[in-house]
Coordinates of C-alpha atoms and ligand atoms in Angstrom, one line a residue:
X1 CA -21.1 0.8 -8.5
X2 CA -20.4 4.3 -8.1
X3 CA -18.2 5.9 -5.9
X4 CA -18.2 8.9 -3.0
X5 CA -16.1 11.3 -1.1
X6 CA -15.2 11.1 2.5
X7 CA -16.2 15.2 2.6
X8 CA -19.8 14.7 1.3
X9 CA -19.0 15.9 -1.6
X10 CA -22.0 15.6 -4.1
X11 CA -20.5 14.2 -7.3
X12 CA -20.7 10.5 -7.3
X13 CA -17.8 8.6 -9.8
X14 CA -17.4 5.7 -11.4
X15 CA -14.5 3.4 -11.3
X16 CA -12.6 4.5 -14.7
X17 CA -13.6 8.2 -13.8
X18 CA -11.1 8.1 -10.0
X19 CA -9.0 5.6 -11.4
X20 CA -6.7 8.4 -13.5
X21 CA -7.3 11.2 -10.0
X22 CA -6.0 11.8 -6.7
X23 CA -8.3 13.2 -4.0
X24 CA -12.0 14.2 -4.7
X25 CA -12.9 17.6 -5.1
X26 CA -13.5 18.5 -1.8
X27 CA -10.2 16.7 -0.4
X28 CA -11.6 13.6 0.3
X29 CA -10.3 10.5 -0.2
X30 CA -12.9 7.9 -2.5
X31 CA -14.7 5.1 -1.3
X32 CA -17.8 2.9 -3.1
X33 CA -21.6 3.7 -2.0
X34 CA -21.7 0.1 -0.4
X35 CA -19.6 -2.8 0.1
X36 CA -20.6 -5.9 -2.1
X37 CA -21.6 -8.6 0.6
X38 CA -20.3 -12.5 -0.2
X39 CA -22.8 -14.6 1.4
X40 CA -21.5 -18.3 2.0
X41 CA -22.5 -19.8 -1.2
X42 CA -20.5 -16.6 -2.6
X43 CA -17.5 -17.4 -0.6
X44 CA -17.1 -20.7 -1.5
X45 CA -17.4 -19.5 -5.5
X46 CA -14.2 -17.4 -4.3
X47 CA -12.7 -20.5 -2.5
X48 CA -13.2 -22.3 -5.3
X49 CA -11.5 -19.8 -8.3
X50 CA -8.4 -19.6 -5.8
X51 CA -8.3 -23.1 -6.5
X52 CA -5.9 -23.6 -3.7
X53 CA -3.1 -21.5 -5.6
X54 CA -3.0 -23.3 -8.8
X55 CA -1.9 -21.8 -11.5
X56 CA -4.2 -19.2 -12.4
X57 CA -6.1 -19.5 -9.7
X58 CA -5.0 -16.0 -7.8
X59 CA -5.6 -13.9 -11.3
X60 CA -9.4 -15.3 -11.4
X61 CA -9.6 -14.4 -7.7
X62 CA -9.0 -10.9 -8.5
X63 CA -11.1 -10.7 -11.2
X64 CA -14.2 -12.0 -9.1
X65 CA -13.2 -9.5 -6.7
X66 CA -12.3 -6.2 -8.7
X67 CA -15.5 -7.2 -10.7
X68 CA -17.9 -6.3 -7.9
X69 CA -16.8 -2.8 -8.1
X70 CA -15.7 -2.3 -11.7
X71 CA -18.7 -2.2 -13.7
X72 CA -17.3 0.2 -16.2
X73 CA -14.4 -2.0 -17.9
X74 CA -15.8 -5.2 -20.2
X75 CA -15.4 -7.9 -18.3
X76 CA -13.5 -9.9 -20.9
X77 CA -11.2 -6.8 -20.5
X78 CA -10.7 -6.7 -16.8
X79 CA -10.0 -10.5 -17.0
X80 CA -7.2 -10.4 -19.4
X81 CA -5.7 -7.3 -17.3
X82 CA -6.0 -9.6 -14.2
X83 CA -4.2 -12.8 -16.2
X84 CA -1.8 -10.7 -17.2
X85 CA -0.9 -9.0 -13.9
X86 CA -1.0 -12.0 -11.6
X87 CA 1.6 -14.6 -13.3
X88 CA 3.9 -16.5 -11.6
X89 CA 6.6 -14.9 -14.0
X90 CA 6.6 -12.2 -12.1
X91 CA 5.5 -13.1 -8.5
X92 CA 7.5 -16.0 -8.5
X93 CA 5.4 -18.8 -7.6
X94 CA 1.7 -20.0 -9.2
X95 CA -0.1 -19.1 -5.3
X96 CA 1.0 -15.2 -6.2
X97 CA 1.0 -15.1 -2.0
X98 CA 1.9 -18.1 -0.3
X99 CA 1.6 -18.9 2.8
X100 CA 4.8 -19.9 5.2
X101 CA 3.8 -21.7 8.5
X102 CA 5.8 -20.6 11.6
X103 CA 3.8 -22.4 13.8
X104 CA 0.8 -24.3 14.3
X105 CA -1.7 -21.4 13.4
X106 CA 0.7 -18.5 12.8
X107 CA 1.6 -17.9 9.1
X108 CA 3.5 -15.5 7.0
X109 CA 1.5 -14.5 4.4
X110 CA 4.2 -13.6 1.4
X111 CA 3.7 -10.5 -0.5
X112 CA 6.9 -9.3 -2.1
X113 CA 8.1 -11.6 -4.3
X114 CA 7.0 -9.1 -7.1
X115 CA 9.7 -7.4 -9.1
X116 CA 10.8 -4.7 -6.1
X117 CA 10.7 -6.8 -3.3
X118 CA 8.1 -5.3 -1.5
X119 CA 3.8 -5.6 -1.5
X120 CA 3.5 -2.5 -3.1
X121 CA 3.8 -4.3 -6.6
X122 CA 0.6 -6.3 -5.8
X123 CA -1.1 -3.3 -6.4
X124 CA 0.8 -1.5 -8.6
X125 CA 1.5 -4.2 -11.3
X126 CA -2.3 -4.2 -11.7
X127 CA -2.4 -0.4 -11.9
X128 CA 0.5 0.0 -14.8
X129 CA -2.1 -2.3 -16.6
X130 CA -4.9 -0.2 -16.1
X131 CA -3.6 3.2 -16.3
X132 CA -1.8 1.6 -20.1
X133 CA -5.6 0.1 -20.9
X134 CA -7.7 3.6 -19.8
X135 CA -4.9 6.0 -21.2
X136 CA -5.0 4.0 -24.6
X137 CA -9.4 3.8 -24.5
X138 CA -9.6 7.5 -24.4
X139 CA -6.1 8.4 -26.5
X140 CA -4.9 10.2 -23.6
X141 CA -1.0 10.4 -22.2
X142 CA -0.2 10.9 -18.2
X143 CA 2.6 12.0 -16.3
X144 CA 3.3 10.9 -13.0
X145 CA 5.1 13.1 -11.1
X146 CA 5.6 11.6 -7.5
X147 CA 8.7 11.5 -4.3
X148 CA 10.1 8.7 -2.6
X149 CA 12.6 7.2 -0.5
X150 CA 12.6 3.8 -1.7
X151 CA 9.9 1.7 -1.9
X152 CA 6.8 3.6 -4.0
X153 CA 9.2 5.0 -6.6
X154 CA 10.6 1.7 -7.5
X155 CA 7.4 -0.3 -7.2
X156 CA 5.8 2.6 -9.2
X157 CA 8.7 2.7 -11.9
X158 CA 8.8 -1.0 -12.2
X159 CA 5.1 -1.2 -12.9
X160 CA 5.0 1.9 -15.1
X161 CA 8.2 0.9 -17.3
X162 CA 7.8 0.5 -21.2
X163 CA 4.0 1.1 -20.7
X164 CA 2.2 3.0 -23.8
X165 CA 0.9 6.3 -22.7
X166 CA 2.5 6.8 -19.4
X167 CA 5.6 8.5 -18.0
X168 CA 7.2 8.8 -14.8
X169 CA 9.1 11.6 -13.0
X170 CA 10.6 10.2 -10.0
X171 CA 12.2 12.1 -7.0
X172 CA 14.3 10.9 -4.4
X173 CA 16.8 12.4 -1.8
X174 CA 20.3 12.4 -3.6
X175 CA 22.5 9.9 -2.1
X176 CA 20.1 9.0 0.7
X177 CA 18.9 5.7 -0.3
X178 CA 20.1 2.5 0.3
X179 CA 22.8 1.6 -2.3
X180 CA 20.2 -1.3 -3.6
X181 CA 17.4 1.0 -3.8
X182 CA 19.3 3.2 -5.5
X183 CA 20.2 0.6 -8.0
X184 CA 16.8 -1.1 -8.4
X185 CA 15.4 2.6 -9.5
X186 CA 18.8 3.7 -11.3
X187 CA 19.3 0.9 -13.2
X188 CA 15.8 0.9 -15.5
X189 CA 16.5 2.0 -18.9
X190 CA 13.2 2.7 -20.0
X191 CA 13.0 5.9 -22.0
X192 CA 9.4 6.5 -19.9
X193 CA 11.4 6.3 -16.6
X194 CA 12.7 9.5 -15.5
X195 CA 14.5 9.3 -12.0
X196 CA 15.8 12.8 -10.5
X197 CA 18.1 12.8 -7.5
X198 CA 17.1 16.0 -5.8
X199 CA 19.9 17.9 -3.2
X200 CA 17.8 17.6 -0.3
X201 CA 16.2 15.5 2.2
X202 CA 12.6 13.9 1.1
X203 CA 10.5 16.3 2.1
X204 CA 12.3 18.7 -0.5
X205 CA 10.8 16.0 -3.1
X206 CA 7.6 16.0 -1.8
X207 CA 7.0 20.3 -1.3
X208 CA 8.3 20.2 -4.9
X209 CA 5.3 17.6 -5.9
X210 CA 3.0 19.6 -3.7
X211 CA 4.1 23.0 -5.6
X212 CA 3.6 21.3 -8.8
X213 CA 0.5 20.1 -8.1
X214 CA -0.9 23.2 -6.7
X215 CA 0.1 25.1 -10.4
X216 CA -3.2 23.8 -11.8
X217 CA -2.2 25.9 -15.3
X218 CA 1.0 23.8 -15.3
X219 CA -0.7 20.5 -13.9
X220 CA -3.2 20.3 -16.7
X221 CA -0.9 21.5 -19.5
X222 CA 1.4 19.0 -18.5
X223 CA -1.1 15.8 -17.7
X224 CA 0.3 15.4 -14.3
X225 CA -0.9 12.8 -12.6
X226 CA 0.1 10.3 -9.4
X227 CA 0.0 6.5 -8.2
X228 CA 0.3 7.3 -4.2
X229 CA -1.0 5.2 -1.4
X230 CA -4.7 6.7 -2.0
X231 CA -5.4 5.9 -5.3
X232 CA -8.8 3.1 -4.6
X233 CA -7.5 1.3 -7.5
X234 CA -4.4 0.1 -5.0
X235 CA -6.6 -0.3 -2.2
X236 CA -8.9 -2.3 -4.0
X237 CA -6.2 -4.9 -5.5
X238 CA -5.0 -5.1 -1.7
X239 CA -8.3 -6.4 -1.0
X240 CA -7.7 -9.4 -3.2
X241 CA -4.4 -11.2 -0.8
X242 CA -7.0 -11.0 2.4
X243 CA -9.4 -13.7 0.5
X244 CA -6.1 -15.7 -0.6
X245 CA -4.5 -15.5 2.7
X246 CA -7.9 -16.5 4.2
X247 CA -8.5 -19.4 2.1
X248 CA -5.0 -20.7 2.7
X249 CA -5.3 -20.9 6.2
X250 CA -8.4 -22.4 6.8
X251 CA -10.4 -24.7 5.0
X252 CA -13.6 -24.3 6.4
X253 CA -15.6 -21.2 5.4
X254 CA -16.8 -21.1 8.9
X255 CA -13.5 -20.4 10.3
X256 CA -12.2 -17.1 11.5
X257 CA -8.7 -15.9 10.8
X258 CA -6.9 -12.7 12.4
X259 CA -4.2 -10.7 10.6
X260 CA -1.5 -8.5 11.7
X261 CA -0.5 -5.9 9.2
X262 CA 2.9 -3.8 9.7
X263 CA 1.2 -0.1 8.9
X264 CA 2.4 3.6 8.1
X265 CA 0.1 5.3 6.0
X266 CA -2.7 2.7 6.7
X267 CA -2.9 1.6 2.8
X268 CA -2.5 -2.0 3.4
X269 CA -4.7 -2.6 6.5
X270 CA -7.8 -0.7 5.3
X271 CA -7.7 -3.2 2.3
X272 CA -8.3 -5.6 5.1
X273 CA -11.4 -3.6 6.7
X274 CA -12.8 -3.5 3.2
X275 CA -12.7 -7.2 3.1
X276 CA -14.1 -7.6 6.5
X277 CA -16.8 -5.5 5.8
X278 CA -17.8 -7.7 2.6
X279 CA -18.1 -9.9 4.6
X280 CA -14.5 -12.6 4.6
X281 CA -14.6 -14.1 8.4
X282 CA -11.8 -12.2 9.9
X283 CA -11.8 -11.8 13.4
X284 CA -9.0 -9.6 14.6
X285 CA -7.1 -7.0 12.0
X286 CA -4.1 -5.8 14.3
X287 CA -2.5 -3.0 13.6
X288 CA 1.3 -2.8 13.9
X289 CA 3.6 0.1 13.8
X290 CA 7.1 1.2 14.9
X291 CA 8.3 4.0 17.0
X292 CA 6.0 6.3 14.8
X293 CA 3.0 5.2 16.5
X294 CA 0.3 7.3 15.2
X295 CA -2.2 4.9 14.6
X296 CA -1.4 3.0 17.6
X297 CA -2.1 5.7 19.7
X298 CA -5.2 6.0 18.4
X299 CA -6.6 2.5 18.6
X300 CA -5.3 2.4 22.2
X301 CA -6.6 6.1 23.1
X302 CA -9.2 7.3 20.7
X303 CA -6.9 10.4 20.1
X304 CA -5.5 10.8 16.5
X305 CA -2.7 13.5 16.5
X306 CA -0.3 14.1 13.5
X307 CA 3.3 14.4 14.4
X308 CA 5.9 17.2 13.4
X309 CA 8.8 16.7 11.8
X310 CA 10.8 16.7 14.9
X311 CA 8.5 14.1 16.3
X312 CA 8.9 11.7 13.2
X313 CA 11.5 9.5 13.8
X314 CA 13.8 7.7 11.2
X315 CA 13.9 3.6 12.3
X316 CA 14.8 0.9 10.6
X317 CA 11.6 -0.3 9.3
X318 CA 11.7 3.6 7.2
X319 CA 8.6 2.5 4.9
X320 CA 6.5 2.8 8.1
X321 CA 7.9 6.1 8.8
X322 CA 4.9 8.5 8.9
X323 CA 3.8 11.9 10.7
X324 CA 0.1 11.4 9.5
X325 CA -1.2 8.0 7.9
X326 CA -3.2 9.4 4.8
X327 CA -5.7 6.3 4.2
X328 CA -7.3 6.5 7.8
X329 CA -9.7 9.1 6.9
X330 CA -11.3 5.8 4.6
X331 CA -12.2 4.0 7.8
X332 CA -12.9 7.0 10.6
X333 CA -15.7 7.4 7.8
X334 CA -17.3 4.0 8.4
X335 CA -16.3 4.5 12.4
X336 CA -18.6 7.6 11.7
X337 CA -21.5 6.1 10.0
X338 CA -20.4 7.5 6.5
X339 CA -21.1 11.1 7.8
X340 CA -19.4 13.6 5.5
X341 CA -20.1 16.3 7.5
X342 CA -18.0 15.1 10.5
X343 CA -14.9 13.5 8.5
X344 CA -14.9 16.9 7.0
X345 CA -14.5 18.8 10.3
X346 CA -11.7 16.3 11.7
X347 CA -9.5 16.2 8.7
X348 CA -9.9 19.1 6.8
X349 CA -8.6 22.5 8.2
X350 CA -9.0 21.8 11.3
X351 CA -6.9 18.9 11.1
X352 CA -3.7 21.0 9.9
X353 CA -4.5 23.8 12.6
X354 CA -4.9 21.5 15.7
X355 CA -3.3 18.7 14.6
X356 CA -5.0 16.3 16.5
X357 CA -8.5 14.8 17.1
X358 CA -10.2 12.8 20.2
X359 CA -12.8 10.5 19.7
X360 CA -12.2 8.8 23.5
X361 CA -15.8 10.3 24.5
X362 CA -17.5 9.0 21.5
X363 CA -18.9 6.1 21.5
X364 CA -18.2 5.4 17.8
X365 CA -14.6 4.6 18.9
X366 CA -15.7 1.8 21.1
X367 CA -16.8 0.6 17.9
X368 CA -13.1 0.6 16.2
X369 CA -12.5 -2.8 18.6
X370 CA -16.2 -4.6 19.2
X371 CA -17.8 -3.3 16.0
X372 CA -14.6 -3.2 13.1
X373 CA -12.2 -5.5 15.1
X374 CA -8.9 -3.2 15.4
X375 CA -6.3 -3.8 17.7
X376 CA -2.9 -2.8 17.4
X377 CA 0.3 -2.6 19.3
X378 CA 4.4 -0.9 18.7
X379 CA 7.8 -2.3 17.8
X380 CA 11.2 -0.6 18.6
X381 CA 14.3 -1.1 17.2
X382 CA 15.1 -3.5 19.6
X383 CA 12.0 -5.6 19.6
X384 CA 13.1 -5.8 15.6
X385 CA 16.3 -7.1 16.2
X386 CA 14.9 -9.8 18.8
X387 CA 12.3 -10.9 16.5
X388 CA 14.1 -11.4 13.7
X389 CA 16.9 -13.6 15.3
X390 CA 14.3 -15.6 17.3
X391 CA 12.5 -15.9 13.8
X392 CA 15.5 -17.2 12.4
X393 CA 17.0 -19.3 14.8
X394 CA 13.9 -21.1 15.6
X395 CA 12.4 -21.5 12.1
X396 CA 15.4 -20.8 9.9
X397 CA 13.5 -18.5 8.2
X398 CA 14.7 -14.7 7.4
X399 CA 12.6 -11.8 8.2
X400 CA 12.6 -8.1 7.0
X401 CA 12.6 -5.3 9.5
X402 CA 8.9 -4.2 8.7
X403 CA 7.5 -8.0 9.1
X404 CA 9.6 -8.2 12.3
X405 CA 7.2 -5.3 13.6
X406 CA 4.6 -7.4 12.1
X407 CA 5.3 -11.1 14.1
X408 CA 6.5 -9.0 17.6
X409 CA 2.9 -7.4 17.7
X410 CA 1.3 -10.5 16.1
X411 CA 2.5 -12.4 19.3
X412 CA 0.7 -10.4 21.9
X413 CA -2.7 -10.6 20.2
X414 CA -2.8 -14.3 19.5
X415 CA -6.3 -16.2 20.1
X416 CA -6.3 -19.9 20.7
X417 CA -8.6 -21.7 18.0
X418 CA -8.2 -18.4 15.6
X419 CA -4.9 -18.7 12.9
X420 CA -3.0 -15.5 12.9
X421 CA -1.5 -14.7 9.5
X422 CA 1.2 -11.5 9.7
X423 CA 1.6 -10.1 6.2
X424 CA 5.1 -9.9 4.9
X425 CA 5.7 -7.1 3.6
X426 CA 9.2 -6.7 2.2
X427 CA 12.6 -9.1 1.9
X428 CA 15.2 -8.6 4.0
X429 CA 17.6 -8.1 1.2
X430 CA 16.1 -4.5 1.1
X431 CA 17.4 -3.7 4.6
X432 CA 20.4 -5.6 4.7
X433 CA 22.4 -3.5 7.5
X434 CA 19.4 -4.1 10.2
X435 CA 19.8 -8.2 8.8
X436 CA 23.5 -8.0 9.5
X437 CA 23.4 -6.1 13.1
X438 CA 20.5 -8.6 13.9
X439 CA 22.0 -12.0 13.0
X440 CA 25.8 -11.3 11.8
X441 CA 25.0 -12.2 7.9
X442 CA 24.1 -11.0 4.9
X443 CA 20.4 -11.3 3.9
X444 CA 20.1 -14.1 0.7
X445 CA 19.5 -12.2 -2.7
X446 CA 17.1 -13.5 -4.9
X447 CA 19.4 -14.6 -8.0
X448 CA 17.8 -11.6 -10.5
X449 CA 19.5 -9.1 -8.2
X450 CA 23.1 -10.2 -8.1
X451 CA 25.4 -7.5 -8.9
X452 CA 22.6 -4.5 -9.5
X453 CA 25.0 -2.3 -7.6
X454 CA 27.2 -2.3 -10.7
X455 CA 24.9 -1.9 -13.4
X456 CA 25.2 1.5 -15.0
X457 CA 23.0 4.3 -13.8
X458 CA 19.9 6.0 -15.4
X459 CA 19.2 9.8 -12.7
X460 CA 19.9 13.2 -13.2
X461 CA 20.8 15.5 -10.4
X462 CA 19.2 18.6 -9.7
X463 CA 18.9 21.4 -7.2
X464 CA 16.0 21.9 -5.0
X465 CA 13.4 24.2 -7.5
X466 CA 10.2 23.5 -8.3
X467 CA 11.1 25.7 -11.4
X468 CA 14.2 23.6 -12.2
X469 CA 12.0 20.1 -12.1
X470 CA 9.0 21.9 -14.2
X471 CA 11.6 23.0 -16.8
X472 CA 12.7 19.2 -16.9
X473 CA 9.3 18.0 -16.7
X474 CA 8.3 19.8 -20.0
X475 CA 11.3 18.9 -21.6
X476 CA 10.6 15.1 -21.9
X477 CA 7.0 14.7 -21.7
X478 CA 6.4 15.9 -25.2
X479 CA 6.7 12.7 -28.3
X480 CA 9.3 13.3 -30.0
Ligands
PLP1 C1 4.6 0.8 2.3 C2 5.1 -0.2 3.3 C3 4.5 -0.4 4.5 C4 3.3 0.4 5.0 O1 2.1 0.2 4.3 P1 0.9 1.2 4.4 O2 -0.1 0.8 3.4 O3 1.5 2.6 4.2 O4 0.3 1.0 5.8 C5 5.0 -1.4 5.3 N1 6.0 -2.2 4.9 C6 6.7 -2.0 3.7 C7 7.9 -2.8 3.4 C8 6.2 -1.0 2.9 O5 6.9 -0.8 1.7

């Protein structure tokens, strides 16, 4: 399998080779030549490593999966990096992502029971373990240098911790995360964890990131590197929770299930087009976001139009909180017929001059709905708070903010015959205040996180320069 830009860009990669890099060459973002197609007889091979969720059962999932596209890692390799990412150790239960019924045919499907609380682990568990396994094949060290307001700096720090070969430089907003995220990234003693508390607001930490990254001298002498939201390595782990969310509501392989997926840089839904378009039976893959509704804007209108700052709002579901979703150049390049050219003209300069694109006229975008199955809807504040005290007081069961968005847009796109399965993607523990406004009590807290608040602290506080943070940077990323 090799892999492709969504520029055109001429160079085509193999999986170890865009594993270790951010975008392509041209600014792209990578995809494979083709998507591997599971026939029936294939799908029930999948069906039957899931093994309904026994013990093991998820981890040889994955590896059936992430084979098709890894052709460049032994497989006896790639399965031991699979058994050892997928345990119930760590996810908390042998199905990895079980399902939780709300009703007949409408499911939660539970991905953040991983060590942060949230789905990002799913992928980035996996990725600590390949980063430590490619680093240590070619003797090479990396530095990840990335920004964050809460939940890719812990999920990256958490998967990154005590590995051989890797470091991590981790900037947040001083003082402006919640006093458990704070703790949860504070709180890790591992000499390869390096948090720094900038004086500013995020988008200090991420123009800091960009300036680093855009001193190539500095970026290469350094081996700076990055785990964010566009790495195909996380997209392609992501892929693996659609076939176990599938099999887990259906028994049948002639069944169709929808999902609804709560979405801000449109990471975790495009692991669900990939699925579709290998060929799993989904029907419907609905797209929900909060008031920063970018994408559903565009499934509604055809027009896709990046938001200033003064038009990105902070809600309380913040880890959907986006001006511009970066993965959805993946799938306007399928919507396009894989045409280079075209993706290159929307999202490249033209992109940050305009700021916006319309596809209403073209009749690609009446494919997004009959051809790729989107739909999507929006959920305010208010529609959180509603859903997650109807969720509760109905099925007793506690909801985070960003699932709430999830369930209130899940409901309006509900097909008789056709299970709908919302992804959960965080614990309400992580957004306790929205928990406590909604239903007048505390969140539970999963026993491993009582009293993280008081744990001592692990950051070091610095103004906002680039030069500052580079002087940091080379100060701990040579062994000593
Ligand atoms: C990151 C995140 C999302 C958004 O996922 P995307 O892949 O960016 O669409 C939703 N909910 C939670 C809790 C998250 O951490």
């Amino acid at each position: 399998m090799r892999y492709l830009s969504t520029r055109g860009h001429a160079d085509r990669k193999r999986f170890c080779e865009i594993l270790l890099e951010g975008l392509a060459p041209d600014g792209g973002l990578y995809l494979p030549e083709r998507y591997p197609q599971i026939d029936g007889a294939a799908l029930q091979r999948l069906r039957a490593s899931f093994n309904g969720g026994k013990p093991g059962g998820y981890a040889a999932l994955a590896f059936d999966i992430l084979s098709l596209y890894i052709d460049d890692i032994p497989a006896a390799d790639l399965r031991a990096l699979c058994d050892k990412t997928y345990t119930e150790a760590v996810f908390g239960t042998p199905q990895i992502v079980p399902l939780k019924k709300l009703d007949d045919g409408f499911y939660l499907e539970a991905l953040s029971n991983g060590p942060t609380l949230a789905f990002k682990d799913m992928a980035m568990q996996l990725l600590g373990n390949l980063f430590e396994y490619e680093l240590a094949r070619r003797g090479e060290e990396l530095n990840i240098l990335g920004a964050t307001s809460g939940d890719t700096g812990s999920a990256a720090e958490y998967a990154m911790r005590g590995k051989k070969g890797v470091r991590v430089f981790m900037l947040s907003p001083h003082g402006r995360m919640s006093p458990f995220q704070q703790a949860q990234m504070f709180s890790l003693m591992d000499e390869n964890i390096h948090n720094i508390a900038i004086e500013g607001v995020f988008d200090d930490c991420q123009d800091i990131v960009k300036d680093v990254s855009n001193d190539l001298a500095f970026k290469r002498a350094h081996k700076i590197g990055t785990v964010n939201s566009i790495n195909w390595a996380r997209l392609l782990a992501q892929v693996v929770y659609y076939f176990a969310g599938y099999f887990q509501a259906t028994s049948e392989n002639t069944e169709q299930v929808s999902f609804t997926v709560p979405s801000g840089n449109f990471g975790n839904v495009c692991a669900g087009h990939v699925a579709r378009q290998m060929g799993l039976p989904i029907r419907t893959l609905v797209v929900a976001t909060n008031e920063n509704d970018v994408l559903d804007e565009f499934f509604r209108t055809g027009v896709y139009r990046v938001r200033g700052s003064a038009d990105t709002h902070e809600t309380s579901s913040p880890s959907m909180d986006i001006s511009k979703a970066s993965n959805f150049e993946r799938f306007v390049f399928d919507l396009l017929g894989r045409n280079g050219d075209r993706v290159k003209a929307f999202f490249g300069e033209g992109l940050s001059r305009e700021g916006r694109f319309d596809l209403s006229a073209d009749p690609a975008f009446a494919e997004a709905a009959r051809h790729y199955g989107f739909r999507s809807g929006k959920s305010t504040h208010a529609n959180r708070l509603d859903t997650i005290r109807d969720v509760f007081q109905r099925h007793r069961v506690m909801i985070d903010t960003h699932t709430a968005d999830g369930v209130k847009v899940a409901r309006e796109h509900l097909e008789a015959g056709t299970p709908m399965v919302v992804l959960e993607t965080a614990l309400p523990i992580k957004f306790a205040e929205t928990i406590v406004e909604a239903l007048g009590q505390h969140p539970d807290r999963p026993a491993q996180f009582h009293g993280i608040e008081a744990l001592p602290k692990r950051v070091k506080v610095m103004s906002a320069r680039t030069a500052a943070v580079q002087a940091y940077i080379a100060e701990h990323c040579t062994p000593a």
